[in-house]
Short mmCIF file of C-alpha atoms in Angstrom, two decimals:
data_model
loop_
_atom_site.label_atom_id
_atom_site.label_comp_id
_atom_site.label_asym_id
_atom_site.label_seq_id
_atom_site.Cartn_x
_atom_site.Cartn_y
_atom_site.Cartn_z
CA UNK A 897 81.61 25.49 1.13
CA UNK A 898 84.84 23.42 1.33
CA UNK A 899 83.84 21.94 4.61
CA UNK A 900 80.36 20.87 3.44
CA UNK A 901 78.96 18.21 5.87
CA UNK A 902 76.21 15.93 4.51
CA UNK A 903 74.65 13.46 6.87
CA UNK A 904 73.52 10.02 5.77
CA UNK A 905 69.82 11.10 6.00
CA UNK A 906 70.61 14.10 3.80
CA UNK A 907 72.17 11.83 1.14
CA UNK A 908 68.87 10.21 0.64
CA UNK A 909 67.64 13.53 -0.62
CA UNK A 910 70.25 13.83 -3.48
CA UNK A 911 68.81 14.98 -6.76
CA UNK A 912 70.51 14.65 -10.06
CA UNK A 913 69.74 17.19 -12.77
CA UNK A 914 71.10 18.84 -15.83
CA UNK A 915 73.83 21.51 -15.44
CA UNK A 916 72.67 25.09 -15.08
CA UNK A 917 74.96 28.04 -15.68
CA UNK A 918 74.60 29.21 -12.10
CA UNK A 919 76.19 25.96 -10.97
CA UNK A 920 79.47 27.07 -12.37
CA UNK A 921 81.00 28.58 -9.27
CA UNK A 922 80.44 25.46 -7.12
CA UNK A 923 81.58 23.21 -9.96
CA UNK A 924 84.76 25.10 -10.42
CA UNK A 925 85.52 25.10 -6.71
CA UNK A 926 84.83 21.30 -6.57
CA UNK A 927 87.07 20.53 -9.57
CA UNK A 928 89.84 23.04 -8.58
CA UNK A 929 90.31 21.05 -5.40
CA UNK A 930 91.45 18.08 -7.49
CA UNK A 931 93.71 20.25 -9.70
CA UNK A 932 95.53 21.68 -6.71
CA UNK A 933 95.66 18.75 -4.39
CA UNK A 934 95.73 15.51 -6.43
CA UNK A 935 97.04 13.93 -9.63
CA UNK A 936 93.52 12.78 -10.50
CA UNK A 937 93.20 15.39 -13.23
CA UNK A 938 96.11 16.36 -15.30
CA UNK A 939 95.15 20.04 -15.36
CA UNK A 940 97.84 21.99 -13.57
CA UNK A 941 96.27 25.42 -13.05
CA UNK A 942 92.98 26.08 -11.32
CA UNK A 943 90.11 27.39 -13.51
CA UNK A 944 88.08 30.50 -13.11
CA UNK A 945 84.37 30.44 -13.54
CA UNK A 946 84.62 32.58 -16.61
CA UNK A 947 87.02 30.18 -18.28
CA UNK A 948 84.75 27.19 -17.58
CA UNK A 949 81.40 28.69 -18.44
CA UNK A 950 82.46 29.60 -21.97
CA UNK A 951 83.46 26.00 -22.75
CA UNK A 952 80.78 24.25 -20.85
CA UNK A 953 77.82 26.21 -22.25
CA UNK A 954 78.92 25.54 -25.80
CA UNK A 955 79.91 21.93 -25.08
CA UNK A 956 77.12 20.40 -23.05
CA UNK A 957 73.36 20.24 -23.72
CA UNK A 958 70.26 18.77 -22.18
CA UNK A 959 70.00 16.36 -25.11
CA UNK A 960 72.58 14.50 -27.18
CA UNK A 961 75.75 12.62 -26.45
CA UNK A 962 77.54 15.32 -24.41
CA UNK A 963 75.92 15.81 -21.06
CA UNK A 964 76.81 17.35 -17.74
CA UNK A 965 74.75 16.22 -14.82
CA UNK A 966 74.96 17.72 -11.35
CA UNK A 967 74.28 16.07 -7.95
CA UNK A 968 72.65 18.44 -5.49
CA UNK A 969 71.85 17.98 -1.81
CA UNK A 970 70.19 20.66 0.31
CA UNK A 971 70.88 23.31 -2.35
CA UNK A 972 74.63 22.45 -2.60
CA UNK A 973 76.32 21.02 -5.62
CA UNK A 974 78.15 17.87 -4.37
CA UNK A 975 79.30 16.28 -7.65
CA UNK A 976 78.94 15.99 -11.35
CA UNK A 977 79.24 13.39 -14.14
CA UNK A 978 79.83 14.22 -17.76
CA UNK A 979 80.16 12.60 -21.21
CA UNK A 980 82.39 14.35 -23.68
CA UNK A 981 83.83 13.52 -27.04
CA UNK A 982 86.39 10.68 -26.86
CA UNK A 983 88.35 12.09 -29.86
CA UNK A 984 87.90 14.76 -32.47
CA UNK A 985 87.74 12.70 -35.62
CA UNK A 986 84.18 12.10 -36.89
CA UNK A 987 84.35 8.26 -36.88
CA UNK A 988 84.80 8.47 -33.00
CA UNK A 989 81.44 10.28 -32.58
CA UNK A 990 79.55 7.32 -31.12
CA UNK A 991 82.23 6.96 -28.43
CA UNK A 992 82.30 9.21 -25.29
CA UNK A 993 84.69 9.88 -22.53
CA UNK A 994 82.98 9.96 -19.13
CA UNK A 995 84.13 11.69 -15.99
CA UNK A 996 82.86 11.86 -12.45
CA UNK A 997 83.90 14.22 -9.66
CA UNK A 998 82.54 14.14 -6.15
CA UNK A 999 83.04 16.87 -3.60
CA UNK A 1000 86.08 15.99 -1.48
CA UNK A 1001 85.06 14.12 1.60
CA UNK A 1002 81.88 12.63 0.08
CA UNK A 1003 83.40 9.61 -1.68
CA UNK A 1004 81.82 6.27 -1.18
CA UNK A 1005 78.52 7.82 -0.01
CA UNK A 1006 76.41 6.90 -3.00
CA UNK A 1007 76.70 10.27 -4.80
CA UNK A 1008 78.78 8.86 -7.60
CA UNK A 1009 76.48 5.92 -8.11
CA UNK A 1010 73.47 8.19 -8.37
CA UNK A 1011 75.29 10.31 -10.91
CA UNK A 1012 76.55 7.48 -13.06
CA UNK A 1013 73.18 5.71 -12.97
CA UNK A 1014 71.47 8.77 -14.27
CA UNK A 1015 74.15 9.49 -16.90
CA UNK A 1016 74.12 6.06 -18.37
CA UNK A 1017 70.25 6.06 -18.39
CA UNK A 1018 70.41 9.25 -20.40
CA UNK A 1019 72.99 8.00 -22.77
CA UNK A 1020 70.90 4.82 -23.53
CA UNK A 1021 68.55 7.19 -25.46
CA UNK A 1022 71.42 8.61 -27.50
CA UNK A 1023 73.49 7.28 -30.42
CA UNK A 1024 76.40 6.19 -28.14
CA UNK A 1025 78.14 2.86 -28.67
CA UNK A 1026 81.02 2.93 -26.09
CA UNK A 1027 82.10 4.89 -23.09
CA UNK A 1028 85.71 5.37 -22.03
CA UNK A 1029 87.28 6.62 -18.80
CA UNK A 1030 90.93 7.43 -18.01
CA UNK A 1031 91.82 6.96 -14.47
CA UNK A 1032 95.07 8.21 -12.94
CA UNK A 1033 96.53 5.47 -10.74
CA UNK A 1034 96.25 4.80 -7.93
CA UNK A 1035 92.68 5.76 -7.50
CA UNK A 1036 90.70 2.95 -5.74
CA UNK A 1037 87.44 4.99 -5.49
CA UNK A 1038 87.29 5.82 -9.25
CA UNK A 1039 88.44 2.27 -10.29
CA UNK A 1040 85.71 0.75 -8.06
CA UNK A 1041 82.82 2.83 -9.34
CA UNK A 1042 83.80 2.33 -12.93
CA UNK A 1043 83.97 -1.44 -12.41
CA UNK A 1044 80.61 -1.27 -10.59
CA UNK A 1045 79.11 0.23 -13.75
CA UNK A 1046 80.53 -2.45 -16.07
CA UNK A 1047 83.71 -0.78 -17.24
CA UNK A 1048 86.71 -3.09 -17.92
CA UNK A 1049 90.30 -1.97 -18.10
CA UNK A 1050 91.49 -2.15 -21.65
CA UNK A 1051 94.80 -0.30 -21.47
CA UNK A 1052 97.49 1.24 -19.31
CA UNK A 1053 99.57 4.25 -20.33
CA UNK A 1054 102.69 4.21 -18.12
CA UNK A 1055 104.07 7.44 -16.74
CA UNK A 1056 101.94 9.41 -19.24
CA UNK A 1057 101.57 12.54 -17.22
CA UNK A 1058 103.75 14.56 -14.82
CA UNK A 1059 102.22 16.36 -11.92
CA UNK A 1060 103.13 17.11 -8.33
CA UNK A 1061 106.69 16.29 -9.08
CA UNK A 1062 106.25 12.76 -10.38
CA UNK A 1063 105.02 10.74 -13.30
CA UNK A 1064 101.65 9.00 -13.23
CA UNK A 1065 100.08 6.01 -14.96
CA UNK A 1066 96.61 6.24 -16.50
CA UNK A 1067 94.43 3.07 -16.88
CA UNK A 1068 91.85 3.20 -19.65
CA UNK A 1069 88.49 1.64 -19.05
CA UNK A 1070 85.72 0.73 -21.58
CA UNK A 1071 81.99 0.09 -21.33
CA UNK A 1072 79.67 -1.07 -24.09
CA UNK A 1073 76.54 1.07 -24.27
CA UNK A 1074 74.78 -0.55 -27.19
#
């Protein structure tokens, strides 16, 4: 499904829903593209479905702060958005780190906006005060969607990660949710 083609009329039929365990193969394929081909994630080795399913089934739920929402079009998973713990200490519990990944080739098509709209709507009903996002620079698409949803840059970690033979900066963005 690497060469998934979605026409503009099909994008109108995007649905966003909670993650289901049978999504794992498409989600792993989608994410592994970014591991292998970009500095966007600092993971260095691709995941197997078995590795991901263990962590995700225990981590995400259909209620609560930690969510995994999937965008689907014509039966294909084309993106996901998540909210995860920002840090492990208990005082951070009302802060989440958000992530969004769109199938390669489908950026700037509205998929990300649908995902983030739904994620932030869901989080309004939870005890979440702030959302944070770390963005490897440069990444115009990610920076643009985060700004669109009210995130502001609050920090910059210079050369914090090494991948693909070079060091990368990560900008940290923050959004108030309550």
